[in-house]
mmCIF file of C-alpha atoms in Angstrom:
data_model
loop_
_atom_site.group_PDB
_atom_site.id
_atom_site.type_symbol
_atom_site.label_atom_id
_atom_site.label_comp_id
_atom_site.label_asym_id
_atom_site.label_seq_id
_atom_site.Cartn_x
_atom_site.Cartn_y
_atom_site.Cartn_z
ATOM 1 C CA UNK A 1 0.000 0.000 0.000
ATOM 2 C CA UNK A 2 1.539 3.314 -1.131
ATOM 3 C CA UNK A 3 0.728 6.934 -0.242
ATOM 4 C CA UNK A 4 1.280 9.660 -2.821
ATOM 5 C CA UNK A 5 1.550 13.308 -1.734
ATOM 6 C CA UNK A 6 0.298 15.802 -4.321
ATOM 7 C CA UNK A 7 -0.044 19.579 -4.576
ATOM 8 C CA UNK A 8 -2.626 21.565 -6.514
ATOM 9 C CA UNK A 9 -6.368 21.088 -6.845
ATOM 10 C CA UNK A 10 -6.279 19.727 -10.392
ATOM 11 C CA UNK A 11 -3.745 17.008 -9.673
ATOM 12 C CA UNK A 12 -5.407 16.010 -6.406
ATOM 13 C CA UNK A 13 -8.891 15.818 -7.899
ATOM 14 C CA UNK A 14 -7.700 13.719 -10.820
ATOM 15 C CA UNK A 15 -6.233 11.101 -8.454
ATOM 16 C CA UNK A 16 -9.134 10.838 -5.987
ATOM 17 C CA UNK A 17 -12.146 11.611 -8.182
ATOM 18 C CA UNK A 18 -13.424 8.014 -8.152
ATOM 19 C CA UNK A 19 -13.230 7.776 -4.359
ATOM 20 C CA UNK A 20 -14.912 11.158 -3.907
ATOM 21 C CA UNK A 21 -17.795 10.351 -6.236
ATOM 22 C CA UNK A 22 -18.405 6.975 -4.611
ATOM 23 C CA UNK A 23 -20.274 8.989 -1.939
ATOM 24 C CA UNK A 24 -20.764 12.527 -3.221
ATOM 25 C CA UNK A 25 -22.946 13.714 -0.335
ATOM 26 C CA UNK A 26 -20.536 12.408 2.295
ATOM 27 C CA UNK A 27 -17.603 14.057 0.508
ATOM 28 C CA UNK A 28 -19.332 17.339 -0.388
ATOM 29 C CA UNK A 29 -16.884 19.398 1.702
ATOM 30 C CA UNK A 30 -13.783 17.999 -0.020
ATOM 31 C CA UNK A 31 -15.430 18.233 -3.428
ATOM 32 C CA UNK A 32 -16.470 21.810 -2.770
ATOM 33 C CA UNK A 33 -12.994 22.827 -1.618
ATOM 34 C CA UNK A 34 -11.429 21.301 -4.727
ATOM 35 C CA UNK A 35 -13.932 22.943 -7.091
ATOM 36 C CA UNK A 36 -13.455 26.334 -5.430
ATOM 37 C CA UNK A 37 -9.666 25.980 -5.522
ATOM 38 C CA UNK A 38 -9.779 25.264 -9.242
ATOM 39 C CA UNK A 39 -12.192 28.108 -10.048
ATOM 40 C CA UNK A 40 -10.765 30.695 -7.604
ATOM 41 C CA UNK A 41 -7.134 29.811 -6.813
ATOM 42 C CA UNK A 42 -6.708 32.862 -4.570
ATOM 43 C CA UNK A 43 -9.177 31.410 -2.054
ATOM 44 C CA UNK A 44 -6.922 28.417 -1.361
ATOM 45 C CA UNK A 45 -3.418 29.375 -2.534
ATOM 46 C CA UNK A 46 -1.988 26.147 -1.071
ATOM 47 C CA UNK A 47 -3.692 22.753 -1.375
ATOM 48 C CA UNK A 48 -2.274 19.326 -0.568
ATOM 49 C CA UNK A 49 -3.625 15.846 -1.094
ATOM 50 C CA UNK A 50 -2.623 12.390 0.105
ATOM 51 C CA UNK A 51 -3.768 9.409 -1.945
ATOM 52 C CA UNK A 52 -3.518 5.816 -0.748
ATOM 53 C CA UNK A 53 -3.192 3.238 -3.519
ATOM 54 C CA UNK A 54 -3.295 -0.514 -3.524
ATOM 55 C CA UNK A 55 -4.326 -1.848 -6.895
ATOM 56 C CA UNK A 56 -6.685 1.174 -6.904
ATOM 57 C CA UNK A 57 -7.276 4.297 -4.830
ATOM 58 C CA UNK A 58 -8.449 3.135 -1.392
ATOM 59 C CA UNK A 59 -8.061 6.249 0.763
ATOM 60 C CA UNK A 60 -7.305 9.923 0.739
ATOM 61 C CA UNK A 61 -7.304 13.282 2.470
ATOM 62 C CA UNK A 62 -6.865 16.924 1.494
ATOM 63 C CA UNK A 63 -5.704 20.036 3.321
ATOM 64 C CA UNK A 64 -5.591 23.769 2.659
ATOM 65 C CA UNK A 65 -3.212 25.195 5.301
ATOM 66 C CA UNK A 66 -3.726 26.466 7.941
ATOM 67 C CA UNK A 67 -7.011 24.550 8.045
ATOM 68 C CA UNK A 68 -7.619 21.027 9.330
ATOM 69 C CA UNK A 69 -7.168 17.872 7.324
ATOM 70 C CA UNK A 70 -10.335 16.739 5.486
ATOM 71 C CA UNK A 71 -10.622 12.953 5.487
ATOM 72 C CA UNK A 72 -12.316 10.807 2.830
ATOM 73 C CA UNK A 73 -14.127 7.543 3.508
ATOM 74 C CA UNK A 74 -11.603 4.751 2.904
ATOM 75 C CA UNK A 75 -12.339 1.775 0.706
ATOM 76 C CA UNK A 76 -10.038 -0.266 2.992
ATOM 77 C CA UNK A 77 -9.483 0.321 6.704
ATOM 78 C CA UNK A 78 -5.723 -0.229 6.325
ATOM 79 C CA UNK A 79 -5.659 2.983 4.302
ATOM 80 C CA UNK A 80 -6.162 4.998 7.508
ATOM 81 C CA UNK A 81 -2.948 3.671 9.031
ATOM 82 C CA UNK A 82 -1.041 4.392 5.834
ATOM 83 C CA UNK A 83 -2.405 7.947 5.751
ATOM 84 C CA UNK A 84 -1.514 8.607 9.376
ATOM 85 C CA UNK A 85 2.065 7.565 8.755
ATOM 86 C CA UNK A 86 2.430 9.692 5.632
ATOM 87 C CA UNK A 87 0.790 12.912 6.815
ATOM 88 C CA UNK A 88 2.732 13.388 10.023
ATOM 89 C CA UNK A 89 2.255 16.144 12.576
ATOM 90 C CA UNK A 90 1.442 19.176 10.398
ATOM 91 C CA UNK A 91 -2.347 19.620 10.603
ATOM 92 C CA UNK A 92 -3.882 20.843 13.888
ATOM 93 C CA UNK A 93 -6.843 18.498 13.529
ATOM 94 C CA UNK A 94 -9.086 16.558 11.197
ATOM 95 C CA UNK A 95 -12.672 16.761 10.003
ATOM 96 C CA UNK A 96 -14.616 13.964 8.354
ATOM 97 C CA UNK A 97 -17.620 11.703 8.561
ATOM 98 C CA UNK A 98 -18.063 9.221 11.355
ATOM 99 C CA UNK A 99 -16.997 6.560 12.050
ATOM 100 C CA UNK A 100 -13.918 6.863 9.827
ATOM 101 C CA UNK A 101 -12.752 10.183 11.296
ATOM 102 C CA UNK A 102 -12.668 8.694 14.808
ATOM 103 C CA UNK A 103 -10.754 5.630 13.646
ATOM 104 C CA UNK A 104 -8.234 7.772 11.755
ATOM 105 C CA UNK A 105 -7.717 10.170 14.664
ATOM 106 C CA UNK A 106 -7.048 7.265 17.039
ATOM 107 C CA UNK A 107 -4.375 5.834 14.734
ATOM 108 C CA UNK A 108 -2.884 9.260 14.041
ATOM 109 C CA UNK A 109 -2.745 10.184 17.727
ATOM 110 C CA UNK A 110 -1.140 6.890 18.695
ATOM 111 C CA UNK A 111 1.553 7.215 16.037
ATOM 112 C CA UNK A 112 2.432 10.786 16.996
ATOM 113 C CA UNK A 113 1.771 10.570 20.757
ATOM 114 C CA UNK A 114 -0.980 13.185 20.535
ATOM 115 C CA UNK A 115 -4.180 13.813 22.444
ATOM 116 C CA UNK A 116 -7.523 13.895 20.608
ATOM 117 C CA UNK A 117 -10.122 16.492 21.611
ATOM 118 C CA UNK A 118 -13.632 16.624 20.101
ATOM 119 C CA UNK A 119 -14.394 20.128 18.798
ATOM 120 C CA UNK A 120 -17.645 20.077 16.839
ATOM 121 C CA UNK A 121 -20.280 17.479 15.918
ATOM 122 C CA UNK A 122 -22.403 18.099 12.845
ATOM 123 C CA UNK A 123 -24.834 16.293 10.578
ATOM 124 C CA UNK A 124 -24.755 16.393 6.780
ATOM 125 C CA UNK A 125 -28.116 16.716 5.023
ATOM 126 C CA UNK A 126 -29.070 16.484 1.353
ATOM 127 C CA UNK A 127 -32.111 17.917 -0.417
ATOM 128 C CA UNK A 128 -33.479 16.536 -3.672
ATOM 129 C CA UNK A 129 -36.973 18.022 -3.650
ATOM 130 C CA UNK A 130 -38.101 21.000 -1.612
ATOM 131 C CA UNK A 131 -41.053 20.850 0.768
ATOM 132 C CA UNK A 132 -42.323 24.471 0.830
ATOM 133 C CA UNK A 133 -42.163 26.012 4.309
ATOM 134 C CA UNK A 134 -44.974 27.837 6.044
ATOM 135 C CA UNK A 135 -45.711 31.191 4.352
ATOM 136 C CA UNK A 136 -43.464 33.962 5.640
ATOM 137 C CA UNK A 137 -43.429 37.704 4.901
ATOM 138 C CA UNK A 138 -40.635 38.862 2.638
ATOM 139 C CA UNK A 139 -38.716 37.963 -0.498
ATOM 140 C CA UNK A 140 -35.252 36.685 -1.406
ATOM 141 C CA UNK A 141 -32.631 38.548 -3.388
ATOM 142 C CA UNK A 142 -28.962 37.876 -4.076
ATOM 143 C CA UNK A 143 -26.452 40.076 -2.275
ATOM 144 C CA UNK A 144 -24.087 42.320 -4.236
ATOM 145 C CA UNK A 145 -20.825 43.996 -3.343
ATOM 146 C CA UNK A 146 -22.940 46.892 -2.037
ATOM 147 C CA UNK A 147 -24.080 44.536 0.740
ATOM 148 C CA UNK A 148 -20.533 43.529 1.719
ATOM 149 C CA UNK A 149 -20.459 45.301 5.093
ATOM 150 C CA UNK A 150 -23.746 43.755 6.211
ATOM 151 C CA UNK A 151 -22.828 40.281 4.942
ATOM 152 C CA UNK A 152 -19.384 40.487 6.529
ATOM 153 C CA UNK A 153 -20.854 41.492 9.874
ATOM 154 C CA UNK A 154 -23.485 38.752 9.886
ATOM 155 C CA UNK A 155 -21.099 36.066 8.653
ATOM 156 C CA UNK A 156 -18.604 37.033 11.342
ATOM 157 C CA UNK A 157 -21.379 36.852 13.950
ATOM 158 C CA UNK A 158 -22.278 33.378 12.685
ATOM 159 C CA UNK A 159 -18.649 32.257 12.994
ATOM 160 C CA UNK A 160 -18.387 33.553 16.541
ATOM 161 C CA UNK A 161 -21.700 32.048 17.594
ATOM 162 C CA UNK A 162 -21.777 28.720 15.769
ATOM 163 C CA UNK A 163 -18.157 27.917 14.988
ATOM 164 C CA UNK A 164 -16.410 29.494 17.982
ATOM 165 C CA UNK A 165 -14.415 31.815 15.747
ATOM 166 C CA UNK A 166 -13.711 35.486 16.220
ATOM 167 C CA UNK A 167 -9.934 35.964 16.448
ATOM 168 C CA UNK A 168 -8.079 38.179 13.999
ATOM 169 C CA UNK A 169 -7.022 35.282 11.803
ATOM 170 C CA UNK A 170 -10.601 33.981 11.786
ATOM 171 C CA UNK A 171 -11.849 37.431 10.786
ATOM 172 C CA UNK A 172 -9.477 37.495 7.844
ATOM 173 C CA UNK A 173 -10.721 34.065 6.730
ATOM 174 C CA UNK A 174 -14.345 35.238 6.992
ATOM 175 C CA UNK A 175 -13.538 38.276 4.828
ATOM 176 C CA UNK A 176 -11.828 36.134 2.182
ATOM 177 C CA UNK A 177 -14.782 33.747 2.158
ATOM 178 C CA UNK A 178 -17.335 36.560 1.818
ATOM 179 C CA UNK A 179 -15.405 38.228 -0.998
ATOM 180 C CA UNK A 180 -15.055 34.902 -2.830
ATOM 181 C CA UNK A 181 -18.795 34.230 -2.501
ATOM 182 C CA UNK A 182 -19.739 37.668 -3.773
ATOM 183 C CA UNK A 183 -17.349 37.362 -6.730
ATOM 184 C CA UNK A 184 -17.973 33.722 -7.599
ATOM 185 C CA UNK A 185 -19.914 32.451 -10.600
ATOM 186 C CA UNK A 186 -21.207 29.368 -8.766
ATOM 187 C CA UNK A 187 -21.443 30.889 -5.294
ATOM 188 C CA UNK A 188 -23.200 33.727 -3.563
ATOM 189 C CA UNK A 189 -25.158 35.065 -0.612
ATOM 190 C CA UNK A 190 -28.951 35.172 -0.538
ATOM 191 C CA UNK A 191 -30.705 37.752 1.629
ATOM 192 C CA UNK A 192 -34.271 37.527 2.923
ATOM 193 C CA UNK A 193 -35.854 40.971 3.046
ATOM 194 C CA UNK A 194 -39.013 42.236 4.725
ATOM 195 C CA UNK A 195 -40.191 45.646 3.539
ATOM 196 C CA UNK A 196 -36.828 46.114 1.853
ATOM 197 C CA UNK A 197 -34.861 45.391 5.020
ATOM 198 C CA UNK A 198 -32.528 42.339 5.226
ATOM 199 C CA UNK A 199 -33.443 40.033 8.115
ATOM 200 C CA UNK A 200 -31.626 36.758 7.307
ATOM 201 C CA UNK A 201 -29.007 35.311 4.970
ATOM 202 C CA UNK A 202 -27.984 31.995 3.442
ATOM 203 C CA UNK A 203 -24.709 31.472 1.631
ATOM 204 C CA UNK A 204 -24.064 28.907 -1.079
ATOM 205 C CA UNK A 205 -20.983 27.614 -2.880
ATOM 206 C CA UNK A 206 -18.556 24.723 -3.106
ATOM 207 C CA UNK A 207 -20.285 22.966 -6.017
ATOM 208 C CA UNK A 208 -19.836 19.236 -6.523
ATOM 209 C CA UNK A 209 -20.446 17.449 -9.841
ATOM 210 C CA UNK A 210 -24.155 17.057 -9.008
ATOM 211 C CA UNK A 211 -24.765 19.304 -6.006
ATOM 212 C CA UNK A 212 -23.877 22.430 -4.095
ATOM 213 C CA UNK A 213 -23.498 23.324 -0.422
ATOM 214 C CA UNK A 214 -25.712 25.776 1.477
ATOM 215 C CA UNK A 215 -24.241 27.757 4.360
ATOM 216 C CA UNK A 216 -23.823 29.682 6.453
ATOM 217 C CA UNK A 217 -27.441 30.376 7.384
ATOM 218 C CA UNK A 218 -27.751 33.231 9.854
ATOM 219 C CA UNK A 219 -30.544 35.324 11.327
ATOM 220 C CA UNK A 220 -29.641 38.103 13.795
ATOM 221 C CA UNK A 221 -31.195 37.595 17.257
ATOM 222 C CA UNK A 222 -33.848 40.361 16.927
ATOM 223 C CA UNK A 223 -35.310 38.631 13.848
ATOM 224 C CA UNK A 224 -35.340 35.030 15.053
ATOM 225 C CA UNK A 225 -38.329 32.715 15.551
ATOM 226 C CA UNK A 226 -40.221 34.310 12.679
ATOM 227 C CA UNK A 227 -39.437 31.763 9.957
ATOM 228 C CA UNK A 228 -36.916 33.903 8.082
ATOM 229 C CA UNK A 229 -34.093 31.340 8.254
ATOM 230 C CA UNK A 230 -36.344 28.605 6.872
ATOM 231 C CA UNK A 231 -37.649 30.950 4.185
ATOM 232 C CA UNK A 232 -34.242 32.041 2.867
ATOM 233 C CA UNK A 233 -32.879 28.482 2.993
ATOM 234 C CA UNK A 234 -35.885 27.151 1.107
ATOM 235 C CA UNK A 235 -35.767 29.920 -1.485
ATOM 236 C CA UNK A 236 -32.055 29.598 -2.237
ATOM 237 C CA UNK A 237 -32.309 25.783 -2.273
ATOM 238 C CA UNK A 238 -35.094 25.893 -4.854
ATOM 239 C CA UNK A 239 -33.149 28.423 -6.915
ATOM 240 C CA UNK A 240 -30.150 26.082 -6.999
ATOM 241 C CA UNK A 241 -32.282 23.052 -7.897
ATOM 242 C CA UNK A 242 -33.848 25.105 -10.691
ATOM 243 C CA UNK A 243 -30.339 25.907 -11.950
ATOM 244 C CA UNK A 244 -29.787 22.197 -12.536
ATOM 245 C CA UNK A 245 -28.166 20.942 -9.344
ATOM 246 C CA UNK A 246 -29.524 17.519 -8.374
ATOM 247 C CA UNK A 247 -28.808 18.018 -4.667
ATOM 248 C CA UNK A 248 -28.262 20.741 -2.120
ATOM 249 C CA UNK A 249 -26.149 19.903 0.935
ATOM 250 C CA UNK A 250 -25.877 21.558 4.311
ATOM 251 C CA UNK A 251 -24.304 20.985 7.716
ATOM 252 C CA UNK A 252 -26.101 21.414 11.029
ATOM 253 C CA UNK A 253 -24.856 21.575 14.595
ATOM 254 C CA UNK A 254 -25.957 18.351 16.309
ATOM 255 C CA UNK A 255 -26.255 20.290 19.557
ATOM 256 C CA UNK A 256 -29.005 22.450 18.018
ATOM 257 C CA UNK A 257 -32.196 20.357 17.672
ATOM 258 C CA UNK A 258 -34.150 23.353 16.378
ATOM 259 C CA UNK A 259 -32.104 23.827 13.208
ATOM 260 C CA UNK A 260 -32.035 20.071 12.546
ATOM 261 C CA UNK A 261 -35.836 19.941 12.736
ATOM 262 C CA UNK A 262 -36.302 23.058 10.594
ATOM 263 C CA UNK A 263 -34.247 21.721 7.697
ATOM 264 C CA UNK A 264 -35.939 18.343 7.762
ATOM 265 C CA UNK A 265 -39.336 20.041 7.524
ATOM 266 C CA UNK A 266 -38.353 21.566 4.171
ATOM 267 C CA UNK A 267 -37.088 18.279 2.732
ATOM 268 C CA UNK A 268 -33.476 17.894 3.841
ATOM 269 C CA UNK A 269 -32.641 14.270 4.662
ATOM 270 C CA UNK A 270 -29.784 13.069 6.913
ATOM 271 C CA UNK A 271 -26.761 11.602 5.102
ATOM 272 C CA UNK A 272 -24.236 10.986 7.903
ATOM 273 C CA UNK A 273 -22.667 12.647 10.914
ATOM 274 C CA UNK A 274 -19.439 14.632 10.713
ATOM 275 C CA UNK A 275 -16.941 15.461 13.421
ATOM 276 C CA UNK A 276 -14.074 17.886 13.875
ATOM 277 C CA UNK A 277 -11.259 16.674 16.126
ATOM 278 C CA UNK A 278 -8.263 18.648 17.380
ATOM 279 C CA UNK A 279 -4.898 17.026 18.070
ATOM 280 C CA UNK A 280 -2.445 18.437 20.562
ATOM 281 C CA UNK A 281 0.734 17.273 22.342
ATOM 282 C CA UNK A 282 -0.090 14.679 24.955
ATOM 283 C CA UNK A 283 0.359 15.970 28.487
ATOM 284 C CA UNK A 284 2.369 14.099 31.082
ATOM 285 C CA UNK A 285 -0.767 13.733 33.209
ATOM 286 C CA UNK A 286 -2.640 12.275 30.245
ATOM 287 C CA UNK A 287 0.075 9.693 29.660
ATOM 288 C CA UNK A 288 0.156 8.675 33.310
ATOM 289 C CA UNK A 289 -3.615 8.133 33.397
ATOM 290 C CA UNK A 290 -3.315 5.687 30.525
ATOM 291 C CA UNK A 291 -6.316 7.096 28.690
ATOM 292 C CA UNK A 292 -7.324 5.459 25.385
ATOM 293 C CA UNK A 293 -4.522 5.689 22.876
ATOM 294 C CA UNK A 294 -1.945 6.159 25.652
#
């Protein structure tokens, strides 16, 4: 079993395309990153991929520093051990679907004498046919560069609230993401307006061969519990289906039962769970306790 290290979105995609498309919904994050990197290289100026080969491709992962490793579902469990040995100690963590992300992190941590810390549990959903939500005042429109300040503020608030962001580096990443969405051909930001006043937003981007990802979805606190988040998500999802996408994907926080229920009511169906795990140097106390992987 061999591991090949590649650089550049085109080369990486060519090697792992078959593995990615074996479960497009599960791999929508990796597919979206690769498509964005090919269409807008400035968004991800550095992209690495690791491909595990036997007689075929049986495992893989990608990374856009300084972000976490993004793990693919392996065709053979031995591929996880091979990946862990080849990738080394560079990435600060890993994100991927369960159960493979947990199995990989355990092997990786054991090899490098690291400690695994759960960061964020999510669920991936896919929509094929929209179930219209309850009627809600307002209409959807696509944001333009004139809306940048508002979109930047709301997207930053979403990152701080939902993704525990908010430092200077995180703010710079939010700005780059917003600018890429506003400038992209296959991405954008939808705003829900009531009486001409924006009250909620839903981003979209990261297209896959047959789908596209929705997110973030954010409604400022004064406008919540009025159906605006459901309305803008439903409207932008239908717009993207009408454009020819077979699926829309989105991630939800498993700790938020309200958002999970809302998306299911408009037709989103669970695909799998996803987990982000951080890896850090193992403390002396941790090693003495003999915790799992010690």
